[in-house]
Short mmCIF file of N, CA, C and O in Angstrom, two decimals:
data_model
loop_
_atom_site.label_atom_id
_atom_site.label_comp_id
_atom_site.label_asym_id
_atom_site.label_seq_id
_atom_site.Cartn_x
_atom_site.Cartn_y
_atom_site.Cartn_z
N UNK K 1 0.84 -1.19 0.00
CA UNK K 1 0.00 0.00 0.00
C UNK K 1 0.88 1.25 0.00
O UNK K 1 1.60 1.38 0.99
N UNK K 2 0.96 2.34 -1.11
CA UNK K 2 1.38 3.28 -0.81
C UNK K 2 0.63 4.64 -0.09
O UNK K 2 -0.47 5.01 -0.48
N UNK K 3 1.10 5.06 0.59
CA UNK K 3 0.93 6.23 1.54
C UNK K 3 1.27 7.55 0.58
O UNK K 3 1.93 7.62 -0.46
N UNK K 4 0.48 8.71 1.43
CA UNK K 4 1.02 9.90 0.61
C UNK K 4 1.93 10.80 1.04
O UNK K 4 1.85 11.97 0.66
N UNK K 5 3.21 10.27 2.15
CA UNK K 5 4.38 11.04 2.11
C UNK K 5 5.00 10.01 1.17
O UNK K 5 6.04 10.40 0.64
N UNK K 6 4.64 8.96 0.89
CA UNK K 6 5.59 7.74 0.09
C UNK K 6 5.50 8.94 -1.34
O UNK K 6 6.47 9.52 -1.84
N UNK K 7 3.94 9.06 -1.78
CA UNK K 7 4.04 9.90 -3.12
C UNK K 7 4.54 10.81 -3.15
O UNK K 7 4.98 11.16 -4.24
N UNK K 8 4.69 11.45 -2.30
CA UNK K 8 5.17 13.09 -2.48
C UNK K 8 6.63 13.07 -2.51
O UNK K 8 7.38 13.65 -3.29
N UNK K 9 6.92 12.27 -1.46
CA UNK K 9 8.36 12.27 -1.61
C UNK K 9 8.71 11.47 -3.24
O UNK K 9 9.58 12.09 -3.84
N UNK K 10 8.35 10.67 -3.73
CA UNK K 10 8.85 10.35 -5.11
C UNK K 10 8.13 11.48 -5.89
O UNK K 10 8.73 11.55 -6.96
N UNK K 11 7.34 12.21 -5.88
CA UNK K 11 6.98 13.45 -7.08
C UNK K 11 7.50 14.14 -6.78
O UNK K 11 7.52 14.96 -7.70
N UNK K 12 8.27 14.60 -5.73
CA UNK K 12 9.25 15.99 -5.60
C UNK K 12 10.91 15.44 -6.22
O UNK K 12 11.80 16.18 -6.61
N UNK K 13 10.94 13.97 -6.14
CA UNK K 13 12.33 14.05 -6.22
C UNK K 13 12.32 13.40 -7.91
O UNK K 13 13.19 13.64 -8.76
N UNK K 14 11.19 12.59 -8.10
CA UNK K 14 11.07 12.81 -9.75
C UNK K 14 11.20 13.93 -10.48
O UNK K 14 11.91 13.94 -11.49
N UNK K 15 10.61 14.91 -10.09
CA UNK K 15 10.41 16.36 -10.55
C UNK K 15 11.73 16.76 -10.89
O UNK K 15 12.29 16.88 -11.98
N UNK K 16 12.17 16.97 -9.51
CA UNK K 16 13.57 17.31 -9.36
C UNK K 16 14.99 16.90 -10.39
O UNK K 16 15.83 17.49 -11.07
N UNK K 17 14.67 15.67 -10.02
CA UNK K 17 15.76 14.99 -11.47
C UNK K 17 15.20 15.25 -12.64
O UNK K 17 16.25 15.37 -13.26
N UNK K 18 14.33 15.45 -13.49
CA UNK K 18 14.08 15.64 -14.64
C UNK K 18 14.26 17.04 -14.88
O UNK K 18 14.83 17.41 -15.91
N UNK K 19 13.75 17.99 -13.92
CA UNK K 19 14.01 19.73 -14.27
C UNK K 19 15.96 19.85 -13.89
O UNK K 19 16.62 20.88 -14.01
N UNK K 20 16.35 18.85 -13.57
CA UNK K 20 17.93 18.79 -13.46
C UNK K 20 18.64 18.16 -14.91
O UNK K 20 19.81 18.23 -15.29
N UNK K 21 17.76 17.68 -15.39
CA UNK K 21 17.92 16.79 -16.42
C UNK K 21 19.27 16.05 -16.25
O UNK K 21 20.30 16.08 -16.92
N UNK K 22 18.89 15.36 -15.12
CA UNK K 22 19.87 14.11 -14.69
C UNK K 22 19.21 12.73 -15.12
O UNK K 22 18.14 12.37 -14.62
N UNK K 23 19.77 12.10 -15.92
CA UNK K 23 19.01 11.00 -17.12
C UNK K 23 19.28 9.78 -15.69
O UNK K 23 18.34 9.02 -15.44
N UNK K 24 20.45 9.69 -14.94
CA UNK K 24 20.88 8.66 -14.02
C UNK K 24 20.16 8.85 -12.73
O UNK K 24 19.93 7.87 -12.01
N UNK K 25 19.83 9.95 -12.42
CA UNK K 25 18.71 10.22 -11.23
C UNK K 25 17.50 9.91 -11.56
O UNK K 25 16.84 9.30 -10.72
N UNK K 26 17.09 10.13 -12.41
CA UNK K 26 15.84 10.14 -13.23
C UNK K 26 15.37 8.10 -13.51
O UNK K 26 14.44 7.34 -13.22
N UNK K 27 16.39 8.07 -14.04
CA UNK K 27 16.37 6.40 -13.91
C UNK K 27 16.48 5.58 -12.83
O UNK K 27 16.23 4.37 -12.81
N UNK K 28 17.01 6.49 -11.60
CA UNK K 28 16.92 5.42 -10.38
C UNK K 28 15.61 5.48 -9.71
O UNK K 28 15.54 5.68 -8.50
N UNK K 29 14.78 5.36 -10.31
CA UNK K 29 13.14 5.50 -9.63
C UNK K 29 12.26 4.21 -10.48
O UNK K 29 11.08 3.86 -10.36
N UNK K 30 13.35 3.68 -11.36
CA UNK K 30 13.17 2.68 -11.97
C UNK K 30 12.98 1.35 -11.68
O UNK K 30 13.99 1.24 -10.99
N UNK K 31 12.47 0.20 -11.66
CA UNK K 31 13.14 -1.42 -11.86
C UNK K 31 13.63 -1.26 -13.03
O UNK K 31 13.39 -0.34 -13.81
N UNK K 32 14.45 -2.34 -13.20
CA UNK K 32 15.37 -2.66 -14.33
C UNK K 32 14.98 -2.85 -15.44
O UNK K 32 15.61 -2.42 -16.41
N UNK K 33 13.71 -3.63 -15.57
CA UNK K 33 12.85 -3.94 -16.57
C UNK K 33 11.26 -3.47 -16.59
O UNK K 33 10.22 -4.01 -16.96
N UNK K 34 11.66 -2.08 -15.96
CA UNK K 34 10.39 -1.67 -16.09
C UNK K 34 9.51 -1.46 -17.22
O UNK K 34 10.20 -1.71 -18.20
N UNK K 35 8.18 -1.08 -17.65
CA UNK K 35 7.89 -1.04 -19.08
C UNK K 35 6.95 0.73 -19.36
O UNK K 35 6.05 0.95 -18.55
N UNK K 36 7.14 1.55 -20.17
CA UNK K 36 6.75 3.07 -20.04
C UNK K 36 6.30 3.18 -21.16
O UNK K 36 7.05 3.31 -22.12
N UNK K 37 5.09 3.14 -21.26
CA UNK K 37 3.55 3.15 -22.66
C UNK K 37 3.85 5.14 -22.68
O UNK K 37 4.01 5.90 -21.73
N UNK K 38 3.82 5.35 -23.68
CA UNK K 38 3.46 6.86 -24.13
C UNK K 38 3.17 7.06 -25.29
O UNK K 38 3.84 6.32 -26.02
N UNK K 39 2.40 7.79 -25.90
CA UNK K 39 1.88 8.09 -27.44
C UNK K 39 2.77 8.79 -27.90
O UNK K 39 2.42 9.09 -29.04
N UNK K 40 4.22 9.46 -27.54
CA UNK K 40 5.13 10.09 -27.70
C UNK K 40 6.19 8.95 -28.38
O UNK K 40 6.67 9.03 -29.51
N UNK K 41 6.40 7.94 -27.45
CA UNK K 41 7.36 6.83 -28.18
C UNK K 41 7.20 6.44 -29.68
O UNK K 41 8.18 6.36 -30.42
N UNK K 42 5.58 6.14 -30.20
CA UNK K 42 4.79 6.09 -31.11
C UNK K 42 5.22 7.18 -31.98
O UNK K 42 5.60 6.78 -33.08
N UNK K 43 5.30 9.25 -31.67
CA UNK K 43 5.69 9.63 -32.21
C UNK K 43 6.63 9.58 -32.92
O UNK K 43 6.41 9.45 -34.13
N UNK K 44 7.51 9.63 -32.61
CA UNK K 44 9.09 9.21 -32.86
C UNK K 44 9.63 8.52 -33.43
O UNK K 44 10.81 8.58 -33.78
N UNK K 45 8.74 7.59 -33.67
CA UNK K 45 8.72 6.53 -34.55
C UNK K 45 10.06 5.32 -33.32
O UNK K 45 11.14 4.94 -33.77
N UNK K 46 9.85 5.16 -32.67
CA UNK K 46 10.95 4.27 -31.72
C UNK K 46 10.21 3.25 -31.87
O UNK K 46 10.66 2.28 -32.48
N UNK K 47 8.54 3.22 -31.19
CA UNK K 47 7.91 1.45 -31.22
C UNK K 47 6.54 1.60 -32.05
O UNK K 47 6.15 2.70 -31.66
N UNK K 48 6.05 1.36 -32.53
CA UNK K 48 4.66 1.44 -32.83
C UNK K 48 3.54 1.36 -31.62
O UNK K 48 2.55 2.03 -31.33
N UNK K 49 4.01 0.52 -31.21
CA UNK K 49 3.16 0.63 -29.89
C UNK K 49 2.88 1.24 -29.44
O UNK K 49 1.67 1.36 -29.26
N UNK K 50 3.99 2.33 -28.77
CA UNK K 50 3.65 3.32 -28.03
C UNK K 50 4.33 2.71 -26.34
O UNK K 50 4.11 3.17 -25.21
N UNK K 51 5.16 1.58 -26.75
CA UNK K 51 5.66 1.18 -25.61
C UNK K 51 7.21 0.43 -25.28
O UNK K 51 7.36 -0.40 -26.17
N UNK K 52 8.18 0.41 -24.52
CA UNK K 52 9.40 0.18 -24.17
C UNK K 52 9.54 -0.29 -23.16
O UNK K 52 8.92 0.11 -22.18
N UNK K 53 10.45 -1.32 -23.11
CA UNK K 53 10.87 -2.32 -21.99
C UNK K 53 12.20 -1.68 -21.50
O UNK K 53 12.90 -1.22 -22.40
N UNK K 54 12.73 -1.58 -20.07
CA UNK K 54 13.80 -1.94 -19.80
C UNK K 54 14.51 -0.72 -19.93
O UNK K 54 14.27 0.06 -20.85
N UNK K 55 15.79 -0.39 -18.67
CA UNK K 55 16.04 1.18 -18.77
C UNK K 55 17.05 1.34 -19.83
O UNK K 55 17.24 2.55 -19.96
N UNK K 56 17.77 0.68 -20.65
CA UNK K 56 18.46 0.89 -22.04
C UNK K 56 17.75 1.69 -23.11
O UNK K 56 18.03 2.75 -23.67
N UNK K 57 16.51 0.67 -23.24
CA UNK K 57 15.51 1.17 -23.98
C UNK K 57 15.24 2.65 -24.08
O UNK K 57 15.41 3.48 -24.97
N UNK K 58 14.61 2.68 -22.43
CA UNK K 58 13.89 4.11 -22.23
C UNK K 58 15.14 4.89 -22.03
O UNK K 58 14.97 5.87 -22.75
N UNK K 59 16.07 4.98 -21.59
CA UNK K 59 17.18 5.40 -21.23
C UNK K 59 17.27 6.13 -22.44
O UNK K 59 17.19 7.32 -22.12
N UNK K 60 17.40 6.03 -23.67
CA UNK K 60 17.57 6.43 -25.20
C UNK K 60 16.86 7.02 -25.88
O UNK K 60 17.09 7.61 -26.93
N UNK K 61 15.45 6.83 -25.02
CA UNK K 61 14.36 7.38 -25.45
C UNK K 61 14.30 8.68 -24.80
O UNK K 61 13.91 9.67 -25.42
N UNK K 62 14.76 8.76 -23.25
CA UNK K 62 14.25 9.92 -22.67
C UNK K 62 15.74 10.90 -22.61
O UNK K 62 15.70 11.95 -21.97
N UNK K 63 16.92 10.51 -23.26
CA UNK K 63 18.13 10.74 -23.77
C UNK K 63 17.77 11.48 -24.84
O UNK K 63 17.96 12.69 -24.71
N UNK K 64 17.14 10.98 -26.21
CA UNK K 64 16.46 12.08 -27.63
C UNK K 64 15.96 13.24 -26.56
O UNK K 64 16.53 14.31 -26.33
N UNK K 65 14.50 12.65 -25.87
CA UNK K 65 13.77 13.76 -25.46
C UNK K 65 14.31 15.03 -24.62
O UNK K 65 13.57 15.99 -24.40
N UNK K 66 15.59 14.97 -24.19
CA UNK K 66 16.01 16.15 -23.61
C UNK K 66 17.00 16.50 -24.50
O UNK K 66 17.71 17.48 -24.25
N UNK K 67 17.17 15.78 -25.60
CA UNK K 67 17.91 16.68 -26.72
C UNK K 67 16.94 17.55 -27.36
O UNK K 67 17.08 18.76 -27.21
N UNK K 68 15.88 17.04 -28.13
CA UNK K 68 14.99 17.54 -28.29
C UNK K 68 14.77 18.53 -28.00
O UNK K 68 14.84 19.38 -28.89
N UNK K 69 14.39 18.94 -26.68
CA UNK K 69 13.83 19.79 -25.67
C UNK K 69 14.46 20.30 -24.21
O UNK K 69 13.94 20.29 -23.09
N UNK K 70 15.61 20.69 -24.57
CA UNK K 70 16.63 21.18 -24.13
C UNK K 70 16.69 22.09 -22.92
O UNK K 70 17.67 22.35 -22.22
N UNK K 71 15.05 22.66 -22.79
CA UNK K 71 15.24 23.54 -21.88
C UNK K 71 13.91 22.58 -21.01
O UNK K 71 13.19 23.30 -20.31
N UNK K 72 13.73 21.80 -21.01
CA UNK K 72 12.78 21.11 -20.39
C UNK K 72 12.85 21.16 -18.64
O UNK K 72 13.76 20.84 -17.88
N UNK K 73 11.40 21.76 -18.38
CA UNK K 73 11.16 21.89 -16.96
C UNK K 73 9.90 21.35 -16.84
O UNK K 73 9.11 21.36 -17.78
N UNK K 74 9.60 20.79 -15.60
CA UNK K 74 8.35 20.24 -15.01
C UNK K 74 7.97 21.00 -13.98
O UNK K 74 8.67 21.50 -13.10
N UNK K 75 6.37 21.07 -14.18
CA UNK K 75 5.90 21.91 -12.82
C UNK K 75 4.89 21.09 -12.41
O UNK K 75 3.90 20.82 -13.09
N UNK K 76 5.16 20.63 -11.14
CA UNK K 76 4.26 19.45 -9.96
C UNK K 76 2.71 20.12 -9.89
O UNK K 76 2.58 21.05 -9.09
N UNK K 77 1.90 19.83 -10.45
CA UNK K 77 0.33 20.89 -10.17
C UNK K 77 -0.31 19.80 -8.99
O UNK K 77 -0.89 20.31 -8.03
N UNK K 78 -0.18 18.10 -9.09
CA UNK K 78 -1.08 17.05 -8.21
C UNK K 78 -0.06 15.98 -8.02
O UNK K 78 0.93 15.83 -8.74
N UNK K 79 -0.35 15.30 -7.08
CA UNK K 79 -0.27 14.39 -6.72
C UNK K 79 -1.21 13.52 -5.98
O UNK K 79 -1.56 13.75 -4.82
N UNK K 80 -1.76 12.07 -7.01
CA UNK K 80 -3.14 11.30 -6.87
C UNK K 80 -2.20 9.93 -6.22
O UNK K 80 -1.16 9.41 -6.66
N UNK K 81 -3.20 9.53 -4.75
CA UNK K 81 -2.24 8.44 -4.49
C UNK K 81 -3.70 7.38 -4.48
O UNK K 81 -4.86 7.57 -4.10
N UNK K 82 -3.04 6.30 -5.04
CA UNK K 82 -3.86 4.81 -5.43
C UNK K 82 -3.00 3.88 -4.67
O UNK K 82 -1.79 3.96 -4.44
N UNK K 83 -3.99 2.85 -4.25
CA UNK K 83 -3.33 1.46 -3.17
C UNK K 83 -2.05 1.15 -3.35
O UNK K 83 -1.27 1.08 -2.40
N UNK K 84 -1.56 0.87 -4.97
CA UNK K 84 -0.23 0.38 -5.90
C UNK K 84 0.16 1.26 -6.92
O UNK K 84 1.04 0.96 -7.72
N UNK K 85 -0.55 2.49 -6.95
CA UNK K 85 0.14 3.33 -7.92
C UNK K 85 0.26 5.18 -7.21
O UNK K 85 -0.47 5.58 -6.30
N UNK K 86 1.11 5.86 -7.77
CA UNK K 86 1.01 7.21 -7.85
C UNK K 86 0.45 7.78 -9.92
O UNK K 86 0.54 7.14 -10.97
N UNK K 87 -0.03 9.13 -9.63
CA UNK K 87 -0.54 9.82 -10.31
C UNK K 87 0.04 11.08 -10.12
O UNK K 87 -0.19 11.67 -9.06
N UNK K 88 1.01 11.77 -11.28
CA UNK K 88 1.70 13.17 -11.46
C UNK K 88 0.56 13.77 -12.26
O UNK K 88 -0.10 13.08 -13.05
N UNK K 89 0.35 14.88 -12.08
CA UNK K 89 -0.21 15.90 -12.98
C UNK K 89 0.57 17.27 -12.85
O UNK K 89 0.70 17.93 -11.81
N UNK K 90 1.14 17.61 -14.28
CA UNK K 90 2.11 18.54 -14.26
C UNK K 90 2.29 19.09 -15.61
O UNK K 90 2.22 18.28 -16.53
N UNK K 91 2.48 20.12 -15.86
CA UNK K 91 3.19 20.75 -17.01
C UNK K 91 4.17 20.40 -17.56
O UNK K 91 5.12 20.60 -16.81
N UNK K 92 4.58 19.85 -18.79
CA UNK K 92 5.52 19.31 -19.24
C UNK K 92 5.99 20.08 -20.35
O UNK K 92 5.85 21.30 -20.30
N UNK K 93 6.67 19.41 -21.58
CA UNK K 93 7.80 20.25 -22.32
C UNK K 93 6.53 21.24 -23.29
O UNK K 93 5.51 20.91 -23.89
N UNK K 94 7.29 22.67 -23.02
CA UNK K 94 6.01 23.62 -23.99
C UNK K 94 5.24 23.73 -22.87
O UNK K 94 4.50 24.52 -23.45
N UNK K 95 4.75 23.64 -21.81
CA UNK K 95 3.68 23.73 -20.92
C UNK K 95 2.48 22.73 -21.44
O UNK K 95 1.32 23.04 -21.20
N UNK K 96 2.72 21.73 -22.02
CA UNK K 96 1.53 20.72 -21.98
C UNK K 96 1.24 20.26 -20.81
O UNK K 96 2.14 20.04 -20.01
N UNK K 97 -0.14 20.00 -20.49
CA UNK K 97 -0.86 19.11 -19.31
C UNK K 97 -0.25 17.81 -19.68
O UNK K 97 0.08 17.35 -20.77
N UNK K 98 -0.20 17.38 -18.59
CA UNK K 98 0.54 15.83 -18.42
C UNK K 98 0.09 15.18 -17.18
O UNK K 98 0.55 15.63 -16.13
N UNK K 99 -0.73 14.20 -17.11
CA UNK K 99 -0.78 12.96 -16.13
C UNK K 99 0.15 11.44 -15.97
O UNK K 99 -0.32 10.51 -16.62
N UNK K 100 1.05 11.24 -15.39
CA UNK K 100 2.01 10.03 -15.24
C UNK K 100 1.21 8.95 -14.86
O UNK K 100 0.10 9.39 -14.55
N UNK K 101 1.31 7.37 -14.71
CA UNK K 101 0.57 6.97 -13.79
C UNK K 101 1.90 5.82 -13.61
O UNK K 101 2.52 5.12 -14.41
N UNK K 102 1.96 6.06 -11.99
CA UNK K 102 3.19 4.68 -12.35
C UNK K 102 2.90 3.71 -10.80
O UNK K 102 2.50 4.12 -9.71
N UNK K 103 3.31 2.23 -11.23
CA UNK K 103 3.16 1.34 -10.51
C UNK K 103 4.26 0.62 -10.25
O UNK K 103 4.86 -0.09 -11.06
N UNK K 104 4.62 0.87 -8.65
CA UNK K 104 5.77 0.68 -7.89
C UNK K 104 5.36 -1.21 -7.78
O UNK K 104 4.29 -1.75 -8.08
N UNK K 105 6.64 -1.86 -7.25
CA UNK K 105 7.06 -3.06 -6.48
C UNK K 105 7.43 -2.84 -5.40
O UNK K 105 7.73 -1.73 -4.96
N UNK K 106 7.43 -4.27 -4.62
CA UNK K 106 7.64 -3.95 -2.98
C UNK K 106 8.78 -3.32 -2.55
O UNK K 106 9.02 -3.17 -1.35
N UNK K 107 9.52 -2.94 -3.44
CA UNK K 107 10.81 -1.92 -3.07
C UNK K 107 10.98 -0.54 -3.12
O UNK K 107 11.89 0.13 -2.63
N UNK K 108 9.86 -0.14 -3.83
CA UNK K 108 9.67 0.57 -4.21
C UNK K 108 10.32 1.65 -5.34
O UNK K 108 11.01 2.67 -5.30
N UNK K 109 9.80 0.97 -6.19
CA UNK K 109 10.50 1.25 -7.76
C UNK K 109 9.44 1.30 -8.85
O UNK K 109 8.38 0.71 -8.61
N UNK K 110 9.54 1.73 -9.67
CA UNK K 110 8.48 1.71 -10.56
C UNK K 110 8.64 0.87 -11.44
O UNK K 110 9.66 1.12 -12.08
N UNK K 111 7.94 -0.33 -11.92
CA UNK K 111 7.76 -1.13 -12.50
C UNK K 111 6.87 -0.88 -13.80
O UNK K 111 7.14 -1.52 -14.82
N UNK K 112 5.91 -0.04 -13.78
CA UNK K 112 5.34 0.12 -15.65
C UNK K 112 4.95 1.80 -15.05
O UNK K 112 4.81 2.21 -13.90
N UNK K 113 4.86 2.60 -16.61
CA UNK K 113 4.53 4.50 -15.94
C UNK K 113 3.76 4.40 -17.22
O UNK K 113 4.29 3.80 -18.16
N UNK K 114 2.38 5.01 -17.39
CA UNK K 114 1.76 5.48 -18.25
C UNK K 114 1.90 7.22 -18.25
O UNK K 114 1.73 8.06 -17.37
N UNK K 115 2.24 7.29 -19.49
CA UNK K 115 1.70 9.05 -19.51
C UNK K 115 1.04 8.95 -20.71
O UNK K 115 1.10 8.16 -21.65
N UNK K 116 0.16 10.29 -20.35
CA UNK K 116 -1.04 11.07 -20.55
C UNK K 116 -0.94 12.27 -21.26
O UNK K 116 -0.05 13.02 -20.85
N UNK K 117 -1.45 12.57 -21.98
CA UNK K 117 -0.95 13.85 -22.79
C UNK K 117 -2.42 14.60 -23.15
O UNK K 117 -3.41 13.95 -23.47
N UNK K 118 -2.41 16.10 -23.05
CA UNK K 118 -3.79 16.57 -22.87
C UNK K 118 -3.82 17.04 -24.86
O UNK K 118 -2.95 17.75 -25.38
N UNK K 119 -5.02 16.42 -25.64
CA UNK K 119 -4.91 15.82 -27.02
C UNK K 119 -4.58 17.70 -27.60
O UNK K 119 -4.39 17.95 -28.79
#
C-alpha cells in the first residue's frame, strides 16, 4: 500500500531529477525492466506501440527527449495516491498538461509508468 508522504516524496524528487535533467537520477526511480507506454514513443517513430521495456531502452528514449527539448522543466500541479500506484499531474515540455501513472514493487521502484498527454 502506498501512503502519501511515500508519493510526495517520489513526485518531488522525480520532478527534481528531470528539471535537473539528470538522465541517471531520473532512472533510479526505476526497476530494471520496467515497461513506459506513451503516445510520444509512437511519435518518434521508436515502437509502434507506443511502448518500451527496460532502462536501455527508455534510457535512449528519454536521452532524444532532452535533446529535443533542451530547456525542459516540469511543474508538480497534483499528486493522486492509489493502493499500488502514484498519479503526477504537471506541465511538461512547452507547458503541456501531463498525467504520469506509475506502478511501484515492494521496493519501491516503478515497475510500468503510463503518460497522458492533454490531445
Amino acid at each position: 500500500m502506498i501512503d502519501a508522504a511515500f508519493a510526495h516524496r517520489f513526485a518531488h524528487a522525480w520532478v527534481a531529477a528531470w528539471n535537473a535533467h539528470d538522465l541517471d537520477e531520473i532512472l533510479s526511480h526505476y526497476d530494471e525492466d520496467f515497461e513506459m507506454s506513451s503516445p510520444v514513443i509512437a511519435q518518434l517513430q521508436l515502437d509502434p506501440s507506443g511502448r518500451l521495456r527496460g532502462r536501455s531502452a527508455v534510457k535512449s528514449y528519454w536521452n532524444r527527449a532532452l535533446q529535443l527539448v533542451p530547456d525542459l522543466q516540469f511543474e508538480l500541479m497534483s499528486v493522486l495516491v492509489g493502493s499500488q500506484t502514484v498519479t503526477l499531474y504537471y506541465k511538461g515540455a512547452r507547458d503541456r498538461t501531463s498525467a504520469e501513472v506509475f506502478f511501484f514493487n515492494a521496493q519501491g521502484k516503478v515497475t510500468k509508468a503510463l503518460a497522458h498527454y492533454v490531445g
